[in-house]
Amino acid sequence: MNLLTAEQLTKVFTERKLLDHADFSIEEGEKIGVIGVNGTGKSTLLRLIAGLEEPDSGSITKGRNLTIRYLPQEPVFDENATVMDAIIKDNRNELNEWSIEADAASAINRLGLPSAAEKMAHLSGGQKKRVALANAVLAPVDLLVLDEPTNHLDAEMAQWLEDYLTDFRGALVMVTHDRYFLDSISTRIIEIDHGSIYSYPGDYATYLMLKEQRQNQEIASERKRASLLRTELAWLSRGARARSTKQKAHIDRIRALQQQTGLIEEARLELSSIGSRMGRTTIELDSICKAYGEKELITDFTYTFLKHDRVGIVGPNGCGKSTLLNMICRGLQPDAGQITIGQTILIGYFAQENSALCGSQTAIECVKEIGEAIHTANGTISASQLLERFLFDKTMQWTRVEKLSGGEKRRLYLLRVLMSEPNVLVLDEPTNDLDIQTLEVLEEYLDSFDGIVITVSHDRYFLDRTVQRIFAFEGNGQLRQYEGNYSDYLHARPESDSVSESAMNKGSSTASNRQLKAGAAASDNQGNLTKSTQPDSRSTWGGPKKLRFSFKEQKEYETIDSDIAALEEKIASLESDMTRYASDYGRLNQIVRDKDEAESLLEQKMERWVYLNELKEKIDAQNGL
């Protein structure tokens, strides 16, 4: 049964057209994930669905008596309200008058919240998010609308929410960057791109496959349009005789082809490794301790960070993860023990709050505070050029920070951190509010970052993708070290450490089977990588897989460069023939067909060239060449 239908939705914000005559619908029981680059209108779409905003044009039709609950990205509470008051707010009705407080008390216990009488002002960001979740799911609804529901949730709470939503019988629409979460729950993915909404049935892994197919089809359609336009223009150039009144329809078709918009190239955030030289002394933690009141956060912890370390820090909300980062970044002093930081160490600290951003500044002013330009492996890049690489076009660069979306602010803040050219990156919940495309590029950047990475994160995918060692807070101030990524940690930690061990393993292993960039590296005593991060360099069971060319691939590798050169020469010759035979329509038609066939073959050869060269590099690395 259809719950909601949106037709021809248009929405403009600060001169940006977020939605442009977009259509979509929600069916009963669907679980829809909404994705797109920050600033494309994901949160706006959710507010439209929830009825909190109206479209500039178009219509949204809802089923009769449809009940909707909305979880905003940053919930706002009356700071003087109690936890109980915040959870039952707007949930009380005639049917649950006598049971709602008991249900709220059960939610408080299940979500590990403070007592019902605790004031909201005393709660951490993660605890407030859990209160907001309890409020959203307390009463039965037909449609849940959730904006970044896993932000600020620790791994166990994210798993609880994943299990709850999997069993939830109503419909769900959510924006999330958590790819494991998205892949596990979604039955459909919708993507907002340049004002349009594209729908893909299935989970996140299926979406990736279908999107590639869509883009390939668009490329083929654009190539066909361009080819047809070249042919038609050649016909038009034949002279006045061909442009008689009888050919008016033909000429109109050519003009229509000229006015068609070509394929919009997907914007791509680009990062290159930026870092400063690191000396022999890095960061040394020697028997450090930290407590707040009677609560022991860290007791007698010692560790020396190695060059190229990739460390993930995990644990429940409020256990001391951010406190540890603040001590490493010199914001706090340990109660006991010593922290030594080498003279050449330059720390880039990406904190949870965007406190370094001034709302009245423009984006470019915010960046120029750090520097007019930076030095990268590819040369010097100006602040404006770097902003463009971070998907801030010329217009957006002069937009005030307060006008940017939450995700765009995080992207700008990340840029400021990287502009300082650190050799140690300290990331506190880096995945919060960043879109998936930005996360993918950040992950690739960390692969090549020539320094130390220390990250606190609840994002299981991000940890699996980027770290090679886990520090886990295990209560009573104990901080324990595990080798490997997050999935390795789940299997290695003591069974008693988890309230829901089987559920955690289920959620992570299910998503692990689908991830495209699975695995993370472990290090030897020198901090060098000893396991490849590439999924196809290992067998299913983790044993080494011997890579080699097949006989056919070897022959193809030896000749593909000359094949590509021959095709490029053929295309150039055919383009010359198009000019020579512009007046011979029959001959010209055949030349265009031959050229399209050659261009298609060249595209296939180029894709094959990339594959063969990547395989050759892996074979050489495997053989120590």
Coordinates of C-alpha atoms in Angstrom, one line a residue:
M1 CA 0.0 0.0 0.0
N2 CA 1.3 3.5 -0.9
L3 CA 1.9 5.7 2.2
L4 CA 3.2 8.8 0.5
T5 CA 3.7 10.2 -3.0
A6 CA 5.7 13.2 -4.0
E7 CA 5.3 14.7 -7.4
Q8 CA 7.4 17.4 -9.2
L9 CA 9.0 18.5 -6.0
T10 CA 11.1 21.7 -6.3
K11 CA 13.0 23.3 -3.4
V12 CA 15.6 26.1 -3.6
F13 CA 17.8 27.1 -0.7
T14 CA 20.2 30.1 -0.8
E15 CA 20.1 30.1 -4.6
R16 CA 20.8 26.4 -4.8
K17 CA 18.2 24.2 -6.4
L18 CA 18.2 21.1 -4.1
L19 CA 15.2 19.4 -5.8
D20 CA 14.2 20.0 -9.4
H21 CA 10.8 18.6 -10.3
A22 CA 11.7 15.4 -8.5
D23 CA 9.3 12.4 -7.9
F24 CA 9.3 9.5 -5.5
S25 CA 7.0 7.4 -3.3
I26 CA 7.1 5.3 -0.1
E27 CA 5.3 2.0 0.1
E28 CA 4.2 0.2 3.2
G29 CA 7.0 -1.7 5.0
E30 CA 9.8 -0.2 2.8
K31 CA 13.1 0.7 4.4
I32 CA 14.7 3.4 2.3
G33 CA 18.2 4.8 2.7
V34 CA 18.8 8.3 1.4
I35 CA 22.3 9.2 0.2
G36 CA 24.0 12.0 -1.7
V37 CA 26.8 14.5 -1.3
N38 CA 26.5 17.0 1.6
G39 CA 24.4 20.0 0.7
T40 CA 22.4 18.2 -2.0
G41 CA 19.2 18.3 0.1
K42 CA 19.0 15.0 2.0
S43 CA 17.9 16.5 5.3
T44 CA 15.6 18.9 3.4
L45 CA 13.9 15.9 1.8
L46 CA 13.3 14.3 5.2
R47 CA 11.8 17.5 6.6
L48 CA 9.5 17.7 3.6
I49 CA 8.4 14.1 4.2
A50 CA 7.8 14.8 7.9
G51 CA 5.7 17.9 7.0
L52 CA 8.2 20.3 8.7
E53 CA 8.8 22.2 5.5
E54 CA 6.8 22.9 2.4
P55 CA 8.1 22.5 -1.2
D56 CA 8.5 25.6 -3.4
S57 CA 6.4 23.8 -5.9
G58 CA 5.0 20.3 -6.4
S59 CA 2.9 18.2 -4.1
I60 CA 3.2 15.5 -1.3
T61 CA 0.2 13.3 -0.9
K62 CA 0.0 11.2 2.3
G63 CA -2.3 8.3 3.2
R64 CA -5.2 8.9 5.4
N65 CA -4.3 8.8 9.2
L66 CA -0.6 8.3 8.4
T67 CA 1.5 8.6 11.5
I68 CA 5.0 9.9 11.2
R69 CA 7.9 10.3 13.7
Y70 CA 10.9 12.4 12.8
L71 CA 14.4 12.2 14.4
P72 CA 16.5 15.3 13.5
Q73 CA 20.2 15.2 13.0
E74 CA 20.8 17.4 16.0
P75 CA 17.9 16.9 18.5
V76 CA 17.1 19.9 20.7
F77 CA 15.8 19.5 24.2
D78 CA 14.6 21.6 27.1
E79 CA 17.7 21.5 29.2
N80 CA 15.6 21.6 32.4
A81 CA 13.5 18.6 31.3
T82 CA 14.1 15.2 32.8
V83 CA 15.1 12.2 30.8
M84 CA 11.5 10.8 31.3
D85 CA 9.9 14.0 30.2
A86 CA 12.0 14.1 27.0
I87 CA 11.2 10.5 26.1
I88 CA 7.4 10.7 26.6
K89 CA 7.1 14.2 25.0
D90 CA 4.4 14.1 22.2
N91 CA 4.0 10.3 22.7
R92 CA 1.2 10.3 25.3
N93 CA -2.3 9.5 24.0
E94 CA -5.6 7.9 25.2
L95 CA -4.4 4.4 24.3
N96 CA -1.1 4.5 26.2
E97 CA -2.0 6.8 29.1
W98 CA -1.4 4.1 31.7
S99 CA 1.6 2.3 30.1
I100 CA 3.7 5.0 28.5
E101 CA 5.9 5.7 31.6
A102 CA 6.5 2.0 32.1
D103 CA 7.5 1.7 28.4
A104 CA 9.8 4.8 28.7
A105 CA 11.4 3.3 31.8
S106 CA 12.1 0.1 29.8
A107 CA 13.7 2.2 27.1
I108 CA 15.9 4.0 29.6
N109 CA 17.1 0.7 30.9
R110 CA 17.6 -0.9 27.4
L111 CA 19.5 2.1 26.1
G112 CA 21.7 2.4 29.1
L113 CA 20.5 6.0 29.9
P114 CA 20.9 7.8 33.3
S115 CA 18.0 7.7 35.7
A116 CA 14.6 9.0 34.6
A117 CA 14.9 12.0 36.9
E118 CA 18.3 13.1 35.4
K119 CA 18.2 16.6 33.8
M120 CA 18.9 16.7 30.1
A121 CA 21.5 19.4 30.7
H122 CA 23.7 16.8 32.4
L123 CA 23.8 14.3 29.4
S124 CA 26.5 13.8 26.9
G125 CA 25.9 14.2 23.1
G126 CA 25.6 10.4 22.7
Q127 CA 23.2 10.1 25.7
K128 CA 21.0 12.9 24.2
K129 CA 20.9 11.0 20.9
R130 CA 19.7 7.9 22.7
V131 CA 17.0 9.9 24.4
A132 CA 15.9 11.2 21.0
L133 CA 15.8 7.7 19.6
A134 CA 13.7 6.5 22.6
N135 CA 11.3 9.3 21.9
A136 CA 11.1 8.5 18.2
V137 CA 10.4 4.7 18.6
L138 CA 8.4 4.7 21.9
A139 CA 5.0 4.8 20.2
P140 CA 3.8 2.7 17.2
V141 CA 4.0 4.7 13.9
D142 CA 3.5 4.0 10.2
L143 CA 6.6 5.9 9.0
L144 CA 9.9 6.6 10.8
V145 CA 12.0 9.4 9.4
L146 CA 15.5 9.3 10.8
D147 CA 18.3 11.8 10.0
E148 CA 21.8 10.4 10.8
P149 CA 20.4 8.1 13.6
T150 CA 23.8 6.5 14.4
N151 CA 25.7 9.8 14.9
H152 CA 27.1 9.9 18.5
L153 CA 26.0 6.3 19.2
D154 CA 28.6 3.8 20.3
A155 CA 28.9 0.4 18.5
E156 CA 26.6 -1.5 20.8
M157 CA 23.8 1.1 20.6
A158 CA 24.2 1.2 16.8
Q159 CA 23.8 -2.5 16.8
W160 CA 20.7 -2.3 19.0
L161 CA 19.2 0.2 16.7
E162 CA 20.0 -1.9 13.6
D163 CA 18.3 -4.9 15.2
Y164 CA 15.3 -2.8 16.1
L165 CA 14.9 -1.3 12.7
T166 CA 15.3 -4.7 11.0
D167 CA 12.3 -6.0 13.0
F168 CA 10.3 -2.7 12.7
R169 CA 7.1 -3.4 10.8
G170 CA 6.4 0.1 9.6
A171 CA 8.1 2.0 6.8
L172 CA 11.5 3.8 7.3
V173 CA 13.3 6.6 5.5
M174 CA 16.7 7.4 6.8
V175 CA 19.8 9.4 6.0
T176 CA 23.0 7.7 7.2
H177 CA 26.7 7.5 6.3
D178 CA 27.1 4.1 8.1
R179 CA 27.6 1.8 5.2
Y180 CA 27.2 -1.4 7.3
F181 CA 24.0 0.0 8.8
L182 CA 22.7 1.0 5.4
D183 CA 23.6 -2.3 3.8
S184 CA 22.0 -4.4 6.6
I185 CA 18.7 -2.5 6.8
S186 CA 17.8 -0.9 3.4
T187 CA 15.4 -2.5 1.0
R188 CA 15.8 0.5 -1.4
I189 CA 18.3 3.3 -1.9
I190 CA 17.4 6.7 -3.2
E191 CA 20.1 9.1 -4.3
I192 CA 19.8 12.9 -4.6
D193 CA 22.0 14.1 -7.4
H194 CA 21.8 17.5 -9.1
G195 CA 18.2 18.0 -8.1
S196 CA 17.0 14.6 -9.3
I197 CA 16.0 11.6 -7.2
Y198 CA 17.2 8.2 -8.5
S199 CA 15.7 5.0 -7.0
Y200 CA 17.6 1.7 -6.7
P201 CA 15.9 -1.4 -5.3
G202 CA 17.9 -3.5 -2.8
D203 CA 20.6 -2.8 -0.3
Y204 CA 23.7 -0.6 -0.5
A205 CA 25.9 -3.2 -2.3
T206 CA 23.1 -3.6 -5.0
Y207 CA 22.9 0.2 -5.3
L208 CA 26.6 0.5 -6.1
M209 CA 26.2 -2.1 -8.9
L210 CA 23.0 -0.5 -10.3
K211 CA 24.4 3.0 -10.2
E212 CA 27.4 1.9 -12.2
Q213 CA 25.1 0.4 -14.8
R214 CA 23.0 3.7 -14.9
Q215 CA 26.1 5.8 -15.4
N216 CA 27.4 3.5 -18.1
Q217 CA 24.0 3.8 -19.9
E218 CA 24.1 7.6 -19.6
I219 CA 27.6 7.6 -21.0
A220 CA 26.4 5.4 -23.9
S221 CA 23.4 7.7 -24.5
E222 CA 25.5 10.8 -24.5
R223 CA 28.0 9.2 -26.9
K224 CA 25.1 8.3 -29.2
R225 CA 23.6 11.9 -28.9
A226 CA 27.0 13.4 -29.7
S227 CA 27.5 11.1 -32.7
L228 CA 24.0 11.9 -34.0
L229 CA 24.7 15.6 -33.6
R230 CA 27.9 15.4 -35.5
T231 CA 26.1 13.6 -38.4
E232 CA 23.3 16.1 -38.4
L233 CA 25.6 19.1 -38.3
A234 CA 27.5 17.6 -41.3
W235 CA 24.3 17.3 -43.1
L236 CA 23.3 20.9 -42.3
S237 CA 26.6 22.1 -43.7
R238 CA 25.9 20.7 -47.2
G239 CA 24.4 24.0 -48.4
A240 CA 21.3 26.0 -48.9
R241 CA 19.8 23.4 -51.2
A242 CA 19.4 20.9 -48.4
R243 CA 17.9 23.5 -46.1
S244 CA 14.7 23.8 -48.1
T245 CA 11.3 24.3 -46.4
K246 CA 10.7 20.6 -46.8
Q247 CA 13.6 20.0 -44.4
K248 CA 12.4 22.3 -41.6
A249 CA 11.6 19.3 -39.2
H250 CA 15.1 18.0 -39.8
I251 CA 16.7 21.3 -38.9
D252 CA 14.5 21.6 -35.8
R253 CA 15.7 18.2 -34.7
I254 CA 19.3 19.3 -35.0
R255 CA 18.6 22.4 -32.9
A256 CA 16.9 20.2 -30.2
L257 CA 20.0 18.0 -30.1
Q258 CA 22.2 21.1 -29.7
Q259 CA 20.1 22.3 -26.8
Q260 CA 20.2 19.0 -24.9
T261 CA 22.2 19.0 -21.7
G262 CA 25.2 16.8 -21.9
L263 CA 26.1 14.2 -19.2
I264 CA 26.8 16.0 -15.9
E265 CA 30.1 14.7 -14.6
E266 CA 29.9 13.6 -11.0
A267 CA 31.8 16.0 -8.7
R268 CA 34.6 14.2 -7.0
L269 CA 36.4 15.4 -3.8
E270 CA 40.1 15.1 -4.3
L271 CA 42.8 14.8 -1.6
S272 CA 46.5 14.3 -1.9
S273 CA 48.7 13.3 1.0
I274 CA 49.9 16.4 2.9
G275 CA 52.3 16.0 5.7
S276 CA 55.5 17.2 7.5
R277 CA 58.7 15.3 8.2
M278 CA 58.6 13.2 11.4
G279 CA 61.7 12.7 13.6
R280 CA 62.6 9.7 15.7
T281 CA 60.5 10.6 18.7
T282 CA 56.7 10.4 18.1
I283 CA 54.1 10.3 20.9
E284 CA 54.9 8.3 24.0
L285 CA 52.3 7.6 26.7
D286 CA 54.0 6.5 29.9
S287 CA 51.8 5.0 32.7
I288 CA 49.1 7.7 32.2
C289 CA 46.0 7.9 34.5
K290 CA 42.9 10.0 34.3
A291 CA 39.8 10.2 36.5
Y292 CA 36.8 12.4 37.0
G293 CA 35.7 12.3 40.6
E294 CA 35.5 8.6 41.6
K295 CA 35.2 7.5 38.0
E296 CA 38.5 6.0 36.7
L297 CA 38.7 6.6 32.9
I298 CA 42.3 5.5 32.2
T299 CA 44.6 3.6 34.6
D300 CA 48.3 3.1 34.1
F301 CA 48.3 3.0 30.2
T302 CA 51.6 2.9 28.3
Y303 CA 52.1 3.0 24.6
T304 CA 54.6 4.5 22.1
F305 CA 53.0 5.3 18.7
L306 CA 55.0 4.0 15.7
K307 CA 55.5 5.8 12.5
H308 CA 52.5 5.0 10.1
D309 CA 50.5 3.6 13.1
R310 CA 46.7 3.3 12.3
V311 CA 45.0 3.1 15.7
G312 CA 41.2 3.0 16.3
I313 CA 39.9 3.7 19.8
V314 CA 36.5 2.2 20.8
G315 CA 34.3 1.9 23.8
P316 CA 30.9 3.0 25.1
N317 CA 29.8 6.6 25.3
G318 CA 31.4 8.4 28.3
C319 CA 34.2 5.9 28.8
G320 CA 37.0 8.4 28.2
K321 CA 37.8 8.1 24.4
S322 CA 37.7 11.9 23.7
T323 CA 39.5 12.5 27.0
L324 CA 42.4 10.4 25.7
L325 CA 42.5 12.3 22.5
N326 CA 42.5 15.6 24.4
M327 CA 45.5 14.5 26.4
I328 CA 47.4 13.5 23.3
C329 CA 46.6 16.9 21.8
R330 CA 47.8 18.7 24.9
G331 CA 44.3 20.0 25.8
L332 CA 44.3 18.0 29.1
Q333 CA 47.0 16.9 31.4
P334 CA 47.0 13.3 32.9
D335 CA 46.5 13.0 36.6
A336 CA 49.6 10.8 36.7
G337 CA 52.2 9.5 34.2
Q338 CA 53.7 11.4 31.4
I339 CA 53.0 12.2 27.7
T340 CA 56.1 13.0 25.5
I341 CA 55.6 14.5 22.1
G342 CA 58.5 14.8 19.7
Q343 CA 59.7 18.2 18.5
T344 CA 58.9 17.4 14.9
I345 CA 55.4 16.2 15.7
L346 CA 52.6 18.4 14.2
I347 CA 49.1 17.2 15.2
G348 CA 46.0 17.9 13.2
Y349 CA 43.0 17.5 15.5
F350 CA 39.6 16.9 13.9
A351 CA 37.3 17.3 16.9
Q352 CA 33.6 16.4 17.2
E353 CA 32.6 20.1 17.3
N354 CA 33.3 22.6 14.5
S355 CA 34.4 25.1 17.1
A356 CA 37.2 26.5 14.9
L357 CA 34.6 27.7 12.4
C358 CA 33.2 31.3 12.6
G359 CA 29.7 31.5 11.2
S360 CA 30.0 35.1 9.9
Q361 CA 33.1 34.3 7.8
T362 CA 32.9 33.1 4.3
A363 CA 34.3 29.6 3.4
I364 CA 37.3 31.1 1.8
E365 CA 38.1 33.5 4.6
C366 CA 37.9 30.5 7.0
V367 CA 40.5 28.6 5.0
K368 CA 42.8 31.5 4.5
E369 CA 43.1 31.9 8.2
I370 CA 45.3 28.8 8.1
G371 CA 47.2 29.8 4.9
E372 CA 46.9 31.2 1.4
A373 CA 48.3 28.0 -0.1
I374 CA 49.5 24.6 0.8
H375 CA 52.3 22.3 -0.5
T376 CA 51.3 18.9 -1.8
A377 CA 53.0 16.0 -3.6
N378 CA 51.8 17.6 -6.9
G379 CA 52.9 21.2 -6.2
T380 CA 51.4 24.3 -4.5
I381 CA 47.7 24.7 -4.4
S382 CA 45.9 28.0 -3.5
A383 CA 43.2 28.2 -0.9
S384 CA 40.6 28.7 -3.6
Q385 CA 41.8 25.8 -5.7
L386 CA 41.8 23.5 -2.6
L387 CA 38.2 24.6 -1.8
E388 CA 37.2 23.6 -5.3
R389 CA 38.7 20.2 -4.8
F390 CA 36.6 19.9 -1.6
L391 CA 33.5 20.6 -3.8
F392 CA 33.1 24.3 -2.9
D393 CA 32.7 26.0 -6.2
K394 CA 33.4 29.7 -6.7
T395 CA 29.9 30.8 -5.5
M396 CA 30.0 28.6 -2.4
Q397 CA 33.4 29.9 -1.5
W398 CA 31.9 33.3 -0.7
T399 CA 29.0 31.8 1.2
R400 CA 29.0 32.5 4.9
V401 CA 29.7 29.4 7.1
E402 CA 26.4 29.8 8.9
K403 CA 24.6 29.2 5.6
L404 CA 26.3 25.8 4.9
S405 CA 24.8 22.5 5.7
G406 CA 26.1 20.4 8.7
G407 CA 28.0 18.1 6.3
E408 CA 29.5 21.0 4.4
K409 CA 30.7 22.6 7.6
R410 CA 32.4 19.3 8.6
R411 CA 34.0 19.1 5.2
L412 CA 35.3 22.7 5.6
Y413 CA 36.6 21.9 9.0
L414 CA 38.4 18.8 7.7
L415 CA 40.0 21.0 5.0
R416 CA 41.3 23.4 7.7
V417 CA 42.9 20.5 9.6
L418 CA 44.6 19.1 6.6
M419 CA 45.9 22.5 5.5
S420 CA 48.0 22.7 8.6
E421 CA 50.1 19.9 7.0
P422 CA 50.1 17.6 10.0
N423 CA 52.1 14.4 10.4
V424 CA 49.8 13.0 13.0
L425 CA 46.0 13.0 12.4
V426 CA 43.8 12.8 15.5
L427 CA 40.2 12.2 14.4
D428 CA 37.3 12.3 16.9
E429 CA 34.2 10.7 15.3
P430 CA 35.3 11.8 11.8
T431 CA 32.4 10.1 10.1
N432 CA 29.7 12.1 11.8
D433 CA 27.9 14.3 9.2
L434 CA 30.2 13.5 6.3
D435 CA 28.6 12.0 3.2
I436 CA 29.7 8.6 1.9
Q437 CA 31.6 10.0 -1.0
T438 CA 33.7 12.2 1.3
L439 CA 34.3 9.3 3.6
E440 CA 35.5 7.1 0.7
V441 CA 38.0 9.8 -0.4
L442 CA 39.1 10.4 3.2
E443 CA 39.7 6.6 3.5
E444 CA 41.8 6.6 0.4
Y445 CA 43.7 9.7 1.7
L446 CA 44.5 7.9 4.9
D447 CA 45.9 4.9 2.9
S448 CA 48.6 7.2 1.6
F449 CA 49.0 9.5 4.5
D450 CA 52.7 9.5 5.6
G451 CA 52.2 9.7 9.3
I452 CA 50.2 8.5 12.3
V453 CA 46.4 8.2 12.4
I454 CA 44.6 8.0 15.7
T455 CA 40.8 7.8 15.5
V456 CA 37.8 7.5 17.8
S457 CA 34.9 6.1 15.8
H458 CA 31.7 4.1 16.2
D459 CA 31.6 3.5 12.4
R460 CA 32.4 -0.2 12.0
Y461 CA 33.0 0.1 8.2
F462 CA 35.4 3.1 8.7
L463 CA 37.4 1.2 11.4
D464 CA 37.5 -2.0 9.3
R465 CA 38.7 0.1 6.3
T466 CA 41.3 2.3 8.0
V467 CA 42.9 0.9 11.2
Q468 CA 45.3 -1.9 12.0
R469 CA 45.2 -1.8 15.8
I470 CA 42.4 -1.3 18.3
F471 CA 42.5 0.3 21.8
A472 CA 39.3 -0.8 23.6
F473 CA 38.1 0.7 26.9
E474 CA 37.0 -2.2 28.9
G475 CA 35.8 -0.6 32.2
N476 CA 37.5 0.4 35.5
G477 CA 40.1 2.5 33.6
Q478 CA 41.4 -0.5 31.6
L479 CA 42.6 0.2 28.1
R480 CA 43.4 -3.0 26.1
Q481 CA 45.2 -3.4 22.8
Y482 CA 44.0 -5.7 20.0
E483 CA 45.7 -6.3 16.7
G484 CA 43.8 -5.9 13.4
N485 CA 40.7 -4.0 12.5
Y486 CA 37.3 -3.7 14.2
S487 CA 36.0 -7.1 12.9
D488 CA 39.2 -8.7 14.2
Y489 CA 38.6 -7.1 17.6
L490 CA 35.1 -8.4 17.8
H491 CA 36.3 -11.9 17.4
A492 CA 39.3 -11.5 19.7
R493 CA 37.8 -9.8 22.7
P494 CA 36.6 -11.8 25.7
E495 CA 33.0 -13.1 25.3
S496 CA 32.1 -11.4 28.6
D497 CA 32.9 -8.0 27.3
S498 CA 29.8 -7.9 25.1
V499 CA 26.2 -7.8 26.2
S500 CA 25.2 -8.8 22.7
E501 CA 28.2 -10.6 21.3
S502 CA 26.4 -12.7 18.8
A503 CA 24.3 -9.8 17.5
M504 CA 27.4 -7.6 17.1
N505 CA 29.3 -10.4 15.2
K506 CA 26.2 -11.0 13.0
G507 CA 25.8 -7.3 12.1
S508 CA 29.5 -6.8 11.3
S509 CA 30.1 -10.1 9.5
T510 CA 27.0 -9.7 7.3
A511 CA 28.1 -6.3 6.2
S512 CA 31.7 -7.5 5.9
N513 CA 30.7 -10.0 3.2
R514 CA 29.3 -7.2 1.1
Q515 CA 31.9 -4.4 1.6
L516 CA 33.9 -3.5 -1.5
K517 CA 37.1 -2.4 0.3
A518 CA 37.2 -4.9 3.1
G519 CA 40.2 -5.5 5.3
A520 CA 42.7 -3.4 7.1
A521 CA 46.4 -3.7 7.7
A522 CA 48.4 -5.0 10.7
S523 CA 51.9 -3.7 11.4
D524 CA 55.2 -5.2 12.4
N525 CA 57.4 -3.7 15.1
Q526 CA 58.5 -1.0 12.6
G527 CA 55.0 0.0 11.8
N528 CA 55.1 -1.3 8.2
L529 CA 52.1 -2.9 6.6
T530 CA 52.2 -6.7 6.6
K531 CA 48.7 -7.4 5.2
S532 CA 47.4 -5.9 2.0
T533 CA 44.3 -3.8 2.2
Q534 CA 43.2 -5.0 -1.2
P535 CA 40.4 -7.7 -1.0
D536 CA 41.6 -9.7 -4.0
S537 CA 45.1 -10.3 -2.7
R538 CA 44.0 -12.8 -0.2
S539 CA 41.9 -16.0 -0.3
T540 CA 38.5 -16.3 1.3
W541 CA 40.0 -17.8 4.4
G542 CA 42.7 -15.3 4.8
G543 CA 45.6 -17.3 3.4
P544 CA 47.9 -15.9 0.7
K545 CA 46.6 -16.1 -2.8
K546 CA 49.3 -16.4 -5.5
L547 CA 48.7 -13.8 -8.2
R548 CA 49.8 -14.3 -11.8
F549 CA 48.8 -13.5 -15.3
S550 CA 47.0 -16.1 -17.3
F551 CA 48.6 -16.9 -20.7
K552 CA 45.9 -14.8 -22.5
E553 CA 46.4 -11.9 -20.0
Q554 CA 50.2 -12.0 -20.5
K555 CA 49.8 -11.7 -24.3
E556 CA 47.2 -9.0 -23.9
Y557 CA 49.4 -7.0 -21.5
E558 CA 52.3 -7.1 -24.1
T559 CA 50.2 -5.8 -27.0
I560 CA 47.6 -3.5 -25.4
D561 CA 49.7 -0.3 -25.6
S562 CA 50.1 -0.7 -29.3
D563 CA 46.4 -1.6 -29.7
I564 CA 45.4 1.6 -28.0
A565 CA 47.8 3.7 -30.1
A566 CA 46.4 2.1 -33.3
L567 CA 42.8 2.9 -32.3
E568 CA 43.7 6.5 -31.5
E569 CA 45.3 6.9 -34.9
K570 CA 42.3 5.3 -36.5
I571 CA 39.9 7.7 -34.7
A572 CA 42.1 10.7 -35.7
S573 CA 42.0 9.5 -39.4
L574 CA 38.2 9.1 -39.3
E575 CA 37.8 12.6 -37.9
S576 CA 39.8 13.9 -40.8
D577 CA 37.7 11.9 -43.2
M578 CA 34.5 13.4 -41.7
T579 CA 35.8 16.8 -42.8
R580 CA 36.8 15.6 -46.2
Y581 CA 33.5 13.9 -47.0
A582 CA 31.2 16.4 -45.3
S583 CA 29.2 16.8 -48.5
D584 CA 28.8 13.0 -49.2
Y585 CA 26.0 12.1 -46.8
G586 CA 26.2 8.3 -47.5
R587 CA 30.0 8.1 -47.0
L588 CA 29.8 10.4 -44.0
N589 CA 27.3 8.2 -42.3
Q590 CA 29.6 5.1 -42.6
I591 CA 32.5 7.1 -41.3
V592 CA 30.6 8.2 -38.2
R593 CA 29.5 4.6 -37.5
D594 CA 33.1 3.4 -37.9
K595 CA 34.3 6.2 -35.6
D596 CA 31.7 5.3 -32.9
E597 CA 32.7 1.7 -33.1
A598 CA 36.4 2.6 -32.7
E599 CA 35.6 4.9 -29.8
S600 CA 33.7 2.2 -28.0
L601 CA 36.5 -0.3 -28.6
L602 CA 39.0 2.3 -27.3
E603 CA 37.0 2.8 -24.1
Q604 CA 37.0 -1.0 -23.5
K605 CA 40.7 -1.2 -24.2
M606 CA 41.4 1.6 -21.8
E607 CA 39.4 -0.1 -19.0
R608 CA 41.3 -3.3 -19.7
W609 CA 44.6 -1.5 -19.7
V610 CA 43.8 -0.2 -16.1
Y611 CA 42.9 -3.7 -14.9
L612 CA 46.0 -5.3 -16.4
N613 CA 48.4 -2.7 -15.0
E614 CA 46.9 -2.8 -11.6
L615 CA 47.3 -6.6 -11.6
K616 CA 50.9 -6.3 -12.8
E617 CA 51.7 -3.9 -9.9
K618 CA 50.2 -6.4 -7.4
I619 CA 52.2 -9.3 -9.0
D620 CA 55.4 -7.3 -8.8
A621 CA 54.8 -6.3 -5.2
Q622 CA 54.0 -9.9 -4.3
N623 CA 57.3 -11.0 -5.9
G624 CA 59.3 -8.2 -4.2
L625 CA 60.0 -6.3 -7.4

